[in-house]
Short mmCIF file of C-alpha atoms (C1' of nucleotides) in Angstrom, two decimals:
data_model
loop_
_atom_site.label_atom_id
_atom_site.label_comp_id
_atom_site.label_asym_id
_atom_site.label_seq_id
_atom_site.Cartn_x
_atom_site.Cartn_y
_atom_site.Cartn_z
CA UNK M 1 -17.03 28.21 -0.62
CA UNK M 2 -19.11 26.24 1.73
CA UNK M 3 -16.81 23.08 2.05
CA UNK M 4 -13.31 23.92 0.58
CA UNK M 5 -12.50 20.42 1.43
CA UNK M 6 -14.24 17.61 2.16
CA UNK M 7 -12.14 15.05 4.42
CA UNK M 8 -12.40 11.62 3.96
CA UNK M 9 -13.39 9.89 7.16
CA UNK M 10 -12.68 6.69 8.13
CA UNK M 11 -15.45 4.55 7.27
CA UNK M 12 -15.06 6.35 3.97
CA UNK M 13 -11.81 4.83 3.66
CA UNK M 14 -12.60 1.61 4.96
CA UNK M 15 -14.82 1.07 2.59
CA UNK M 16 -12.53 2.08 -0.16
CA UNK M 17 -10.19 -0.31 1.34
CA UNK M 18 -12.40 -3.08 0.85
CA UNK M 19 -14.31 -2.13 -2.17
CA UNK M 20 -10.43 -2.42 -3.82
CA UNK M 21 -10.37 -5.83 -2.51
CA UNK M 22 -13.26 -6.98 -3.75
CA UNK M 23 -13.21 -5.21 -7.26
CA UNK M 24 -9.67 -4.20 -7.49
CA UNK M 25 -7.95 -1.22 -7.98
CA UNK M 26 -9.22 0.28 -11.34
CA UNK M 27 -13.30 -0.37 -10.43
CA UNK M 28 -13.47 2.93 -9.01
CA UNK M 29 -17.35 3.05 -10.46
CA UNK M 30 -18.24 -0.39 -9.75
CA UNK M 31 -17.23 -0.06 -5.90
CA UNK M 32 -18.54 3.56 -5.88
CA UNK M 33 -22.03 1.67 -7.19
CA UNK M 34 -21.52 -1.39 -4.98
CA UNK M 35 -24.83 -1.08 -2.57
CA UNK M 36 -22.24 -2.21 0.02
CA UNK M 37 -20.13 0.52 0.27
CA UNK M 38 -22.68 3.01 -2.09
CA UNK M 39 -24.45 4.15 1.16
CA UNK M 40 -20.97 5.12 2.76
CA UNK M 41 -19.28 6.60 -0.70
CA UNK M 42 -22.80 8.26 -2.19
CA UNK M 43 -20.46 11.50 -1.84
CA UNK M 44 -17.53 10.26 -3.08
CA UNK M 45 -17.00 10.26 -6.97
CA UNK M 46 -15.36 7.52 -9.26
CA UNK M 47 -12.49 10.20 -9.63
CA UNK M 48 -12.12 10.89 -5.72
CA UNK M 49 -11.84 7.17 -4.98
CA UNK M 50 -9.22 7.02 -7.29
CA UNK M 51 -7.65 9.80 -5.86
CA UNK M 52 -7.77 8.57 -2.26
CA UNK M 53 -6.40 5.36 -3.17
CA UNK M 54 -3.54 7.11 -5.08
CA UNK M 55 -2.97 9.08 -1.99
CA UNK M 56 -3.42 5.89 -0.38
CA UNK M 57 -0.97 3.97 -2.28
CA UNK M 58 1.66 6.65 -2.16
CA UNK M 59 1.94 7.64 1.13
CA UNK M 60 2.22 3.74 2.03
CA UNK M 61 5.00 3.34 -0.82
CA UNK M 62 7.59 6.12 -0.59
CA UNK M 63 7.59 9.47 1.45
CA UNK M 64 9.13 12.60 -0.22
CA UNK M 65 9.24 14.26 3.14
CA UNK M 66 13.04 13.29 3.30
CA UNK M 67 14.29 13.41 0.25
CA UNK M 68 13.78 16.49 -2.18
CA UNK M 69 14.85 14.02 -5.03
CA UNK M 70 12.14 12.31 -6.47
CA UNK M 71 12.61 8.76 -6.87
CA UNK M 72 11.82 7.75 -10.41
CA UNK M 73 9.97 4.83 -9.59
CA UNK M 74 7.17 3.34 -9.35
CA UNK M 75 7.04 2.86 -13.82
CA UNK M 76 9.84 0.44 -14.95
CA UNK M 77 7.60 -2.24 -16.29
CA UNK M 78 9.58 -4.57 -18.46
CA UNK M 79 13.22 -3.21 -19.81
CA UNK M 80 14.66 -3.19 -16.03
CA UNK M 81 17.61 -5.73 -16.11
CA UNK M 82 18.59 -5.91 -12.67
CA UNK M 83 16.19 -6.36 -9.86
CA UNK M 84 13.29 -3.98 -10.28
CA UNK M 85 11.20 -2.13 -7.53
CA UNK M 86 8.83 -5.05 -7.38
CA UNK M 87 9.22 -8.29 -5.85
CA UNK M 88 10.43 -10.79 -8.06
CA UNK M 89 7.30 -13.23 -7.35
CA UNK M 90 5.63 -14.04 -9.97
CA UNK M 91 2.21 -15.87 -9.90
CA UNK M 92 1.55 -19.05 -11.86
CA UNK M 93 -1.30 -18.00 -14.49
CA UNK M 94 -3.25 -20.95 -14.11
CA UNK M 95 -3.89 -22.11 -10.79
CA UNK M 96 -2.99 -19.43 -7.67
CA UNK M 97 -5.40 -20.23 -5.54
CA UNK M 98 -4.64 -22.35 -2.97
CA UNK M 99 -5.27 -20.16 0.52
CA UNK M 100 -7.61 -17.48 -0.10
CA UNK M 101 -11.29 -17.71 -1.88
CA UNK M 102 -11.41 -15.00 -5.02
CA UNK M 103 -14.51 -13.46 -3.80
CA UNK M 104 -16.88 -13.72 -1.65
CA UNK M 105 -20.94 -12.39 -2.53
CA UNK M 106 -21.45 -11.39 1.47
CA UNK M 107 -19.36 -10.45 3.71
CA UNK M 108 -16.55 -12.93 4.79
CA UNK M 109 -16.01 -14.03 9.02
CA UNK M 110 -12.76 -13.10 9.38
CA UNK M 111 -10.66 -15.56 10.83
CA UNK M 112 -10.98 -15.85 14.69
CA UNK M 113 -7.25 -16.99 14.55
CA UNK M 114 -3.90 -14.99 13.84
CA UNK M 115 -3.27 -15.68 10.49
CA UNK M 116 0.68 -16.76 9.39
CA UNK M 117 2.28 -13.86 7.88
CA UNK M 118 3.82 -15.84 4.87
CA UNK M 119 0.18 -16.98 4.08
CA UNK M 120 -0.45 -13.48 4.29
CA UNK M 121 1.36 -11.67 2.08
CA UNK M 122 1.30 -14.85 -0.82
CA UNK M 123 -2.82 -14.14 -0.21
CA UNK M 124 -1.97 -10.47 -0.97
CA UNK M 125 0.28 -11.80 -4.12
CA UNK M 126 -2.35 -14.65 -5.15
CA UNK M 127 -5.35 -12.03 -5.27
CA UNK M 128 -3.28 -9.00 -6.30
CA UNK M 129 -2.30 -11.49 -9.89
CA UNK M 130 -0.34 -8.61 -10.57
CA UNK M 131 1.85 -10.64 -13.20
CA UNK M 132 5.41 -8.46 -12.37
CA UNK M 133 4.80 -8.91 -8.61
CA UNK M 134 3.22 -6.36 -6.49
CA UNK M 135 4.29 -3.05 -5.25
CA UNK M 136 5.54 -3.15 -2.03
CA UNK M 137 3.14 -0.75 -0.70
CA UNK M 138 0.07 -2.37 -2.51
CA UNK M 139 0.88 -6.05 -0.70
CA UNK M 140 1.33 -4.41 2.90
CA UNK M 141 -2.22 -2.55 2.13
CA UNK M 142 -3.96 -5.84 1.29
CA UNK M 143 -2.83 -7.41 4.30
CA UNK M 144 -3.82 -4.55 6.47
CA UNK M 145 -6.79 -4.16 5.05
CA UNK M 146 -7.99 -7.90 4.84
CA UNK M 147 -6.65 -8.31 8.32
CA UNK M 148 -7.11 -5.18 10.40
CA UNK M 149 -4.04 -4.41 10.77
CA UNK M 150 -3.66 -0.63 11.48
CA UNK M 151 0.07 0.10 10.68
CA UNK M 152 -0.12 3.49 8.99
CA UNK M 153 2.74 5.82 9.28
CA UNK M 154 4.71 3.64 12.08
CA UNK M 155 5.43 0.70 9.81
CA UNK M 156 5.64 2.46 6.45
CA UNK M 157 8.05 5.08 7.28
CA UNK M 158 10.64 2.94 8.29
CA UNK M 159 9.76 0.26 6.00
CA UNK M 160 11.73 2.22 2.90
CA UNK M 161 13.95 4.75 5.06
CA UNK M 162 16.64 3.42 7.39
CA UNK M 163 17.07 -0.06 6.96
CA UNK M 164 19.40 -1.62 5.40
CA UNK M 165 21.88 -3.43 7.43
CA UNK M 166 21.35 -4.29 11.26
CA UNK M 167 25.44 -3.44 12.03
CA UNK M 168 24.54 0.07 9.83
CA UNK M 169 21.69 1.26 11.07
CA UNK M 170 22.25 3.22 13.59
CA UNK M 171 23.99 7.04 11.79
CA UNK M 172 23.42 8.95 8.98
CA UNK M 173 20.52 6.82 7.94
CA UNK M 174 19.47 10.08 6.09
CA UNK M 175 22.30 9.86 3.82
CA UNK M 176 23.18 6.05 3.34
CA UNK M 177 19.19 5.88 2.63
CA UNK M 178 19.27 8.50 0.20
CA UNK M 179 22.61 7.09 -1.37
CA UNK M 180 21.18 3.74 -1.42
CA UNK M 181 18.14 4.53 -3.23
CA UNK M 182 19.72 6.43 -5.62
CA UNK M 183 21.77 3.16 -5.94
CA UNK M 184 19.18 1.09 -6.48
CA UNK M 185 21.49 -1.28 -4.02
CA UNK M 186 18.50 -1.77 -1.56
CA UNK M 187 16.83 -5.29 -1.94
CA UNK M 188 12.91 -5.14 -3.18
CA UNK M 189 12.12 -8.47 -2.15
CA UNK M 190 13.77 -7.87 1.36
CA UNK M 191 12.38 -4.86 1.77
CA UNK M 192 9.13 -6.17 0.74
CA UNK M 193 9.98 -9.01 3.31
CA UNK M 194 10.98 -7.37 6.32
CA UNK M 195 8.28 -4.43 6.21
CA UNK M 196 5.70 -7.45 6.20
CA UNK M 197 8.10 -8.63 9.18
CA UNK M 198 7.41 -5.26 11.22
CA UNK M 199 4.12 -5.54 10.37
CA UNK M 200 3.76 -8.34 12.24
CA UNK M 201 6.21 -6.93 14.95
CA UNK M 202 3.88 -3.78 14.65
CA UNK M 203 0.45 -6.02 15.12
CA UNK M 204 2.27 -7.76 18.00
CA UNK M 205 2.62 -5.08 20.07
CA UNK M 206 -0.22 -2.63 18.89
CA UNK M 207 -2.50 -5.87 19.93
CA UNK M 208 -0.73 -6.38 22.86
CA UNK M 209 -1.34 -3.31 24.32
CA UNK M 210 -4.97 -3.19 22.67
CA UNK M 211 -6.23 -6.21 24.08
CA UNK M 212 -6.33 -7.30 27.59
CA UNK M 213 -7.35 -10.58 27.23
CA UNK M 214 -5.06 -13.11 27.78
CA UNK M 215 -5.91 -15.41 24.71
CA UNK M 216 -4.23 -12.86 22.91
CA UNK M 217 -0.92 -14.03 24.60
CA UNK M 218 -0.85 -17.11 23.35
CA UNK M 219 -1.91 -15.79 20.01
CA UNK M 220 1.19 -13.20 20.21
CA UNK M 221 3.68 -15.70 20.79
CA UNK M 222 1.96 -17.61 17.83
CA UNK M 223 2.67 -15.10 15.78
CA UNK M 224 6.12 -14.44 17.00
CA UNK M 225 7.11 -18.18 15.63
CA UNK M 226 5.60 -17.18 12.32
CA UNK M 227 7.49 -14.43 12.07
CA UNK M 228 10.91 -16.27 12.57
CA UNK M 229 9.90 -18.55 9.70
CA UNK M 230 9.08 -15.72 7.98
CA UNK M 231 12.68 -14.16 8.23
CA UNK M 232 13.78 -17.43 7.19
CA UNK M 233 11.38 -17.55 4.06
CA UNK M 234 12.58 -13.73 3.56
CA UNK M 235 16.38 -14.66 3.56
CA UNK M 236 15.79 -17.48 1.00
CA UNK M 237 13.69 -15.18 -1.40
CA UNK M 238 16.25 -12.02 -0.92
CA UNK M 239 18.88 -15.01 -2.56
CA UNK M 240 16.57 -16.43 -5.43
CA UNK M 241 15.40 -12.75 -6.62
CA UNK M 242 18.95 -11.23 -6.09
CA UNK M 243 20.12 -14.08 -8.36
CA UNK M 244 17.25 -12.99 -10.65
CA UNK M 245 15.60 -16.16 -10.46
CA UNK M 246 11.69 -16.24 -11.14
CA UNK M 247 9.58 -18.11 -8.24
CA UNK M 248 5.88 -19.01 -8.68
CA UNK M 249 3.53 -18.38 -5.83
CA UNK M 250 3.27 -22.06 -5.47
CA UNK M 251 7.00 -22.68 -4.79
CA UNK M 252 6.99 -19.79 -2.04
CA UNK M 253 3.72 -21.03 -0.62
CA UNK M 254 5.56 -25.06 -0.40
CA UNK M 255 9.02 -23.68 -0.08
CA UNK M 256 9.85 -25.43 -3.22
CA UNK M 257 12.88 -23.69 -4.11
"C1'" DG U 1 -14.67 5.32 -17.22
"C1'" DT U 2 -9.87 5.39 -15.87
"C1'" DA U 3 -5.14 7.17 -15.33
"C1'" DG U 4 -2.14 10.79 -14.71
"C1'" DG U 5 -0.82 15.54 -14.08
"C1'" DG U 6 -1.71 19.77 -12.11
"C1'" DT U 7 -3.85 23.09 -8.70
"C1'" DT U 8 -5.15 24.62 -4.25
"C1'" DA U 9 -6.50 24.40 0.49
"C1'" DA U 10 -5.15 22.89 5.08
"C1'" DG U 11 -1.93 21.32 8.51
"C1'" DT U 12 2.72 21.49 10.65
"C1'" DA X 1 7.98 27.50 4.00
"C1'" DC X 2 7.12 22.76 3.35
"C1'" DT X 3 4.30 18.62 3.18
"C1'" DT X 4 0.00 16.39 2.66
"C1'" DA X 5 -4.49 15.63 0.95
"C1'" DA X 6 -8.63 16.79 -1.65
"C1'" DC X 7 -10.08 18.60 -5.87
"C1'" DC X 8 -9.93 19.68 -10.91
"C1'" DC X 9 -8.60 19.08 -15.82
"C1'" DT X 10 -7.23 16.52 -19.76
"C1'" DA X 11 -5.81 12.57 -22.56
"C1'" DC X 12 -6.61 7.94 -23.62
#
DNA sequence: GTAGGGTTAAGT
DNA sequence: ACTTAACCCTAC
């Protein structure tokens, strides 16, 4: 009738973004009651937030626009013997917090510096305390959102589609992909590994070209160095998990393993 | 109150 | 015609 649909806009999702960070997924009423993000979400329902963040959540994980078959995936919790769609990383239940503060009452100053990516995505894993390891999708979110990243559609569509092997990438990605995931013979933890990768790639050059400034340089080519220890730290995960070996967060974060 | 499935409108 | 996103319904 009057408003058939009612688009969510950006600050909308923003602060949907954040209110999961600092509630979690789940607290769809206490972030839609939070007086920090209330003001923004006072149209939004409990039920719409969890809707956008499904939509959210999906459209970051896997596309169906290529494939017609629908993966069967995201809901193999325990009896998965072989590696599962979820990294392998699994957080010590005691004491996981070594790099990032649980929550903060006000609102936290970002840092001015470029973060490491490996810090990054064990933050991601640390707060997530999802006790299977996190989705893929949700640990690439967190980072994004906690450190304005934009990476939408760029990173995530070729994070799960065409990648597999550099010497094989370049034909029928379309059906190798499709074959592969049917397979199950693509790597979680690599994949998980080398979409954070080309997020940083993806940062690199969005802030490149976003920022004139020529701190930002030297910041770039920081980040480039992390990234190259981050392939590394990739590469020595993709062997532990694929062995189906169990790493806490605190090995990863001291490369105790 | 939340999660999941289903429906429908809008965009391509 | 197909995909995506917002909305609605129901079970837990």
């Amino acid at each position: 009738m009057g408003a058939p649909k009612q688009k969510w806009t950006s600050e909308e999702e923003e602060a949907l973004r954040r209110g999961v960070l600092k509630h979690g997924a789940g607290k769809w009423r206490t972030i839609q009651k939070d007086p920090e993000f209330s003001p923004v979400l006072s149209s939004r329902s409990n039920i719409d937030l969890k809707d956008k963040w499904r939509n959210l959540s999906f459209s970051a994980s896997g596309l169906g626009s290529r494939d017609k078959l629908r993966v069967p995936r995201p809901k193999a919790p325990s009896s998965s013997p072989s590696p599962s769609p979820q990294l392998l990383l699994l957080s010590a239940p005691n004491n996981v917090a070594e790099a990032s503060p649980p929550e903060d009452c006000e609102k936290s100053p970002q840092d001015d510096k470029t973060p490491s990516p490996n810090s990054m995505i064990l933050e991601a894993l640390d707060e997530l305390k999802e006790p299977n390891g996190s989705e893929v999708a949700t640990i690439c979110n967190f980072i994004e959102i906690d450190k304005s990243y934009k990476l939408t559609d760029s990173y995530a569509k070729r994070a799960l589609a065409p990648m597999k092997d550099p010497s094989l990438k370049k034909k029928d990605s379309a059906k190798s992909s499709k074959a592969a995931k049917g397979l199950g013979q693509l790597s979680p933890a690599l994949d998980a590994a080398e979409a954070a990768a080309m997020k940083v790639a993806d940062a690199e050059a969005k802030s490149h070209l976003a920022n004139e400034h020529m701190m930002e340089v030297e910041r770039i080519g920081k980040m480039a160095e992390e990234t190259e220890s981050l392939l590394e730290l990739a590469s020595e995960l993709y062997e532990r998990c694929s062995r189906g070996e169990a790493l806490t967060i605190l090995q990863v974060a001291h490369r105790e393993f």
